[in-house]
Amino acid sequence: MRKIGIVGIGHVGATVAHIIIAQGLADELVLVDKNPNKLAAEELDFRDAASLLDHHVYVHAGTAKDLADAEVVISALGHIELIEPGGDRFTELKANTPEVQQVGADLQYVGFNGVLIVISNPVDVITGIYQKATGLPANQVFGTGTYLDTARLKRALGDALHVDPRSINGYMLGEHGNSQFAAWSTVNILGKTAEDLVSYYNLDLDQVAEAARIGGFTVFDGKKYTNFAIAHAAVSLAQLVLSDAHKEAIVSHYDDRFNGYISTPAVIGRNGISAEFDLPLTDDEKALLQKSADAIAENTKAYL
């Protein structure tokens, strides 16, 4: 039985739930939130929708004990109201840390042994905190990281070239934050490299990368939260786990080279991170990846 839990039923958590329910991606979906009134309202709203859907999903509110046998738990808790327009995701760190530590301890107490997918910001640091709090092996705890930023890069390139983003290969790497970067050596569009894009189309690569980096804040500026893209990113990753896909993805996972969580290549299956692989990065890109890892460490000290 496909059982998924969502912790934190705000804008993002509720959207994650909606996608799972509408597409019938789970047999049982457990909603967990510290606000009992909000939790009850969301549960009732989803149950009222059930008779209108083609798929049956058993949706109910619960607590950590109901997550013990879940295959996947998605953490969407957060305090997005603390982020200023154009700001820094690290401003959520102090508020999110004690809640994450409590949820992690609760999951450990009930014996949860599935895969934990983390959305909560700053996701690279929070994912590491979750791993320590749950006591789960590092491969079973990973964050959405630059999986979404990579989608934003493809969207920005697709807009510039009038090409479907799904025709584009390539990655944003590093922190899900201000130090992320486009690894242009990995980009390929209809057989053309990034160098080709500059010479053939006079494309400003820095401008495209910046559009991807600030994409979340552009959305945030307009509606004061983000939800659809990140929710789809989390659900997409959950499906890789549930289907034991063994598919490559750029997610925030533990990387021995940096002694912490950062978005680098991984293969995802039923047990989370099933393998890692190295991209043939240029020396400049390797330096940017190290710089991003350093920025995560420095910001963690500064904000905690």
XYZ file of C-alpha atoms in Angstrom:
304
model
C 0.000 0.000 0.000
C 1.354 3.413 -0.978
C 1.300 5.534 2.165
C 2.551 9.124 2.224
C 2.653 11.619 5.068
C 2.867 15.400 4.800
C 4.076 17.468 7.749
C 3.026 21.113 7.524
C -0.251 21.831 5.723
C 0.287 25.415 4.667
C 0.293 26.697 1.091
C 2.899 24.171 -0.037
C 1.780 21.180 2.024
C -1.848 21.591 0.959
C -0.787 21.828 -2.693
C 1.332 18.693 -2.344
C -1.698 16.941 -0.880
C -3.958 18.189 -3.666
C -1.635 16.829 -6.377
C -1.347 13.442 -4.685
C -5.111 13.167 -4.193
C -6.112 14.455 -7.636
C -3.701 12.101 -9.388
C -4.304 9.120 -7.106
C -0.630 8.759 -6.253
C -1.199 7.208 -2.817
C -3.610 4.798 -1.187
C -3.362 6.588 2.151
C -2.359 10.179 2.805
C -1.741 11.420 6.346
C -1.843 15.162 7.040
C 0.058 16.474 10.074
C 0.063 20.080 11.269
C 0.472 21.907 14.569
C -2.632 24.030 13.890
C -5.618 21.746 14.667
C -8.232 24.058 13.144
C -6.340 24.425 9.859
C -5.667 20.697 9.801
C -9.313 19.778 10.333
C -10.439 22.238 7.674
C -8.038 20.906 5.050
C -8.960 17.303 5.835
C -12.670 18.042 5.449
C -12.113 19.998 2.240
C -10.231 17.087 0.669
C -12.794 14.559 1.842
C -15.604 16.655 0.356
C -13.768 16.523 -2.966
C -13.377 12.743 -2.868
C -16.677 11.864 -4.566
C -15.771 14.135 -7.499
C -12.449 12.427 -8.265
C -11.590 9.413 -10.378
C -9.115 8.087 -7.810
C -9.650 6.834 -4.275
C -7.197 8.085 -1.671
C -7.865 7.634 2.037
C -7.069 11.086 3.440
C -7.005 11.804 7.143
C -5.410 14.026 9.751
C -2.931 12.373 12.058
C 0.163 12.644 14.223
C 3.684 11.261 14.037
C 2.499 7.828 15.193
C 0.420 7.569 12.016
C 3.603 8.027 9.963
C 5.458 5.041 11.400
C 4.710 2.802 8.415
C 4.656 5.499 5.718
C 6.836 4.877 2.688
C 7.448 8.592 2.198
C 7.103 11.600 4.485
C 7.324 15.086 2.993
C 8.275 17.994 5.240
C 6.567 21.203 4.140
C 6.599 23.036 7.449
C 8.003 26.535 7.456
C 7.676 30.227 8.232
C 7.652 31.869 4.825
C 6.282 35.049 6.406
C 9.799 35.654 7.739
C 11.254 35.992 4.247
C 11.378 39.483 2.804
C 10.880 40.019 -0.951
C 14.178 39.336 -2.685
C 15.546 38.117 0.625
C 17.268 35.032 1.928
C 15.785 31.637 2.796
C 18.110 31.478 5.809
C 15.812 33.897 7.636
C 13.576 30.886 8.330
C 16.345 28.862 9.949
C 15.921 29.881 13.611
C 12.153 29.428 13.543
C 12.216 26.147 11.616
C 15.046 24.434 13.502
C 13.242 23.589 16.780
C 10.140 22.414 14.917
C 12.240 20.223 12.632
C 14.141 18.770 15.583
C 10.845 17.917 17.282
C 9.339 16.320 14.175
C 12.563 14.405 13.589
C 12.612 13.143 17.169
C 8.947 12.128 16.886
C 9.630 10.198 13.682
C 12.534 8.412 15.354
C 10.402 7.589 18.397
C 7.628 5.958 16.346
C 10.139 3.989 14.279
C 9.669 5.644 10.899
C 12.015 3.966 8.427
C 10.847 5.290 5.079
C 12.218 8.105 2.952
C 12.004 11.688 4.177
C 11.802 14.363 1.476
C 12.443 17.876 2.762
C 11.059 21.104 1.300
C 11.488 23.258 4.419
C 13.978 26.135 4.111
C 16.871 26.655 4.136
C 16.572 23.192 2.681
C 20.228 22.127 2.632
C 20.702 22.873 6.334
C 17.251 21.699 7.416
C 17.712 18.378 5.612
C 20.904 17.790 7.566
C 19.133 18.633 10.830
C 16.369 16.177 9.967
C 18.869 13.416 9.237
C 20.491 13.838 12.635
C 17.175 14.163 14.481
C 15.620 11.082 12.889
C 18.743 8.954 13.055
C 17.924 7.678 9.581
C 20.732 6.710 7.194
C 21.729 9.710 5.077
C 20.472 8.061 1.889
C 16.907 8.030 3.285
C 16.802 11.793 3.876
C 17.106 14.241 1.002
C 15.800 17.673 0.066
C 14.253 19.129 -3.062
C 17.309 21.388 -3.384
C 18.011 22.681 -6.876
C 15.648 20.171 -8.478
C 13.200 23.061 -8.754
C 15.881 25.612 -9.665
C 16.864 23.312 -12.532
C 13.249 23.399 -13.736
C 13.376 27.194 -13.532
C 16.555 27.220 -15.620
C 14.858 25.091 -18.277
C 11.820 27.377 -18.239
C 13.986 30.487 -18.638
C 15.939 28.914 -21.502
C 12.751 27.661 -23.124
C 11.250 31.157 -22.967
C 14.362 32.692 -24.517
C 14.605 30.153 -27.333
C 10.896 29.367 -27.835
C 11.559 25.723 -27.014
C 9.602 23.374 -24.740
C 11.567 23.224 -21.445
C 11.310 19.438 -21.542
C 13.634 19.496 -24.572
C 16.407 20.981 -22.437
C 18.994 19.092 -20.401
C 21.218 20.674 -17.775
C 21.437 21.558 -14.108
C 21.515 24.241 -11.476
C 23.885 23.061 -8.728
C 24.854 23.924 -5.173
C 22.744 25.647 -2.560
C 19.011 26.101 -2.978
C 19.688 29.754 -2.387
C 21.768 32.704 -3.437
C 24.986 30.803 -4.192
C 23.447 28.310 -6.645
C 24.778 28.401 -10.195
C 24.020 27.133 -13.682
C 26.451 24.396 -14.690
C 26.560 25.424 -18.331
C 28.857 22.551 -19.282
C 25.917 20.216 -18.578
C 23.401 22.103 -20.742
C 22.248 20.712 -24.073
C 19.328 21.974 -26.162
C 18.393 20.136 -29.347
C 22.028 19.170 -29.835
C 23.412 22.622 -29.069
C 25.698 23.457 -26.151
C 25.698 26.604 -24.053
C 28.562 27.945 -26.183
C 26.390 27.406 -29.245
C 23.595 29.410 -27.632
C 25.905 32.369 -27.244
C 27.288 32.209 -30.765
C 24.081 31.282 -32.609
C 21.512 33.240 -30.606
C 23.613 35.855 -28.822
C 22.029 34.612 -25.589
C 23.083 36.214 -22.304
C 23.745 33.158 -20.141
C 24.225 35.196 -16.975
C 20.810 36.757 -17.434
C 19.182 33.348 -17.902
C 20.906 31.920 -14.821
C 19.816 34.914 -12.758
C 16.215 34.457 -13.901
C 16.375 30.891 -12.611
C 18.031 31.882 -9.336
C 15.467 34.567 -8.482
C 12.483 32.707 -9.923
C 11.108 31.794 -6.518
C 11.385 35.362 -5.261
C 9.713 36.664 -8.414
C 6.710 34.487 -7.601
C 6.921 35.409 -3.926
C 6.881 39.121 -4.714
C 3.574 38.742 -6.510
C 1.621 36.515 -4.122
C 3.721 36.409 -0.919
C 4.286 32.676 -1.098
C 5.223 29.974 -3.602
C 3.460 26.637 -3.880
C 2.719 25.075 -7.271
C 6.208 24.482 -8.669
C 7.775 23.324 -5.401
C 4.813 21.058 -4.689
C 5.141 19.414 -8.094
C 8.878 19.037 -7.517
C 8.316 17.234 -4.214
C 5.606 14.974 -5.633
C 7.775 14.142 -8.641
C 10.577 13.046 -6.315
C 8.160 11.055 -4.155
C 7.042 9.175 -7.253
C 10.664 8.245 -8.000
C 10.845 6.690 -4.547
C 7.491 4.898 -4.673
C 8.184 3.463 -8.135
C 11.795 2.540 -7.310
C 12.705 4.431 -10.464
C 16.499 4.607 -10.090
C 16.386 7.864 -12.027
C 18.962 10.621 -11.934
C 18.026 13.895 -10.269
C 19.770 16.897 -8.768
C 18.643 16.998 -5.135
C 20.076 18.119 -1.840
C 21.721 15.040 -0.355
C 24.717 14.311 1.846
C 27.950 14.759 -0.086
C 31.136 13.485 1.566
C 33.256 16.018 -0.308
C 31.560 18.883 1.518
C 30.642 17.115 4.764
C 27.060 18.270 4.400
C 23.948 18.513 2.280
C 24.121 20.232 -1.111
C 22.556 19.667 -4.526
C 24.730 17.389 -6.617
C 23.810 14.428 -8.866
C 22.089 11.385 -7.393
C 20.083 8.346 -8.432
C 16.772 7.967 -6.594
C 14.946 4.726 -5.844
C 12.871 3.081 -3.137
C 15.486 3.646 -0.430
C 16.093 7.258 -1.363
C 19.569 7.968 -2.712
C 20.630 4.685 -4.291
C 23.778 5.966 -6.013
C 25.776 9.094 -6.815
C 27.570 10.100 -9.969
C 29.943 12.874 -10.961
C 29.225 15.383 -13.677
C 32.199 16.366 -15.870
C 32.285 19.917 -14.521
C 34.807 22.511 -15.586
C 37.377 23.777 -13.089
C 35.403 27.011 -12.746
C 32.205 25.067 -11.985
C 34.000 22.927 -9.411
C 35.174 26.131 -7.740
C 31.615 27.505 -7.754
C 30.333 24.305 -6.159
C 32.907 24.587 -3.369
C 32.033 28.268 -2.954
C 28.364 27.326 -2.613
C 29.159 24.703 0.025
C 31.189 27.302 1.911
C 28.274 29.752 1.732
C 25.915 27.184 3.263
C 28.337 26.607 6.144
C 28.932 30.314 6.712
C 25.229 31.214 6.650
C 24.416 28.395 9.044
C 26.820 29.859 11.593
C 25.554 33.389 10.980
C 21.836 32.605 11.319
C 22.051 30.076 14.150
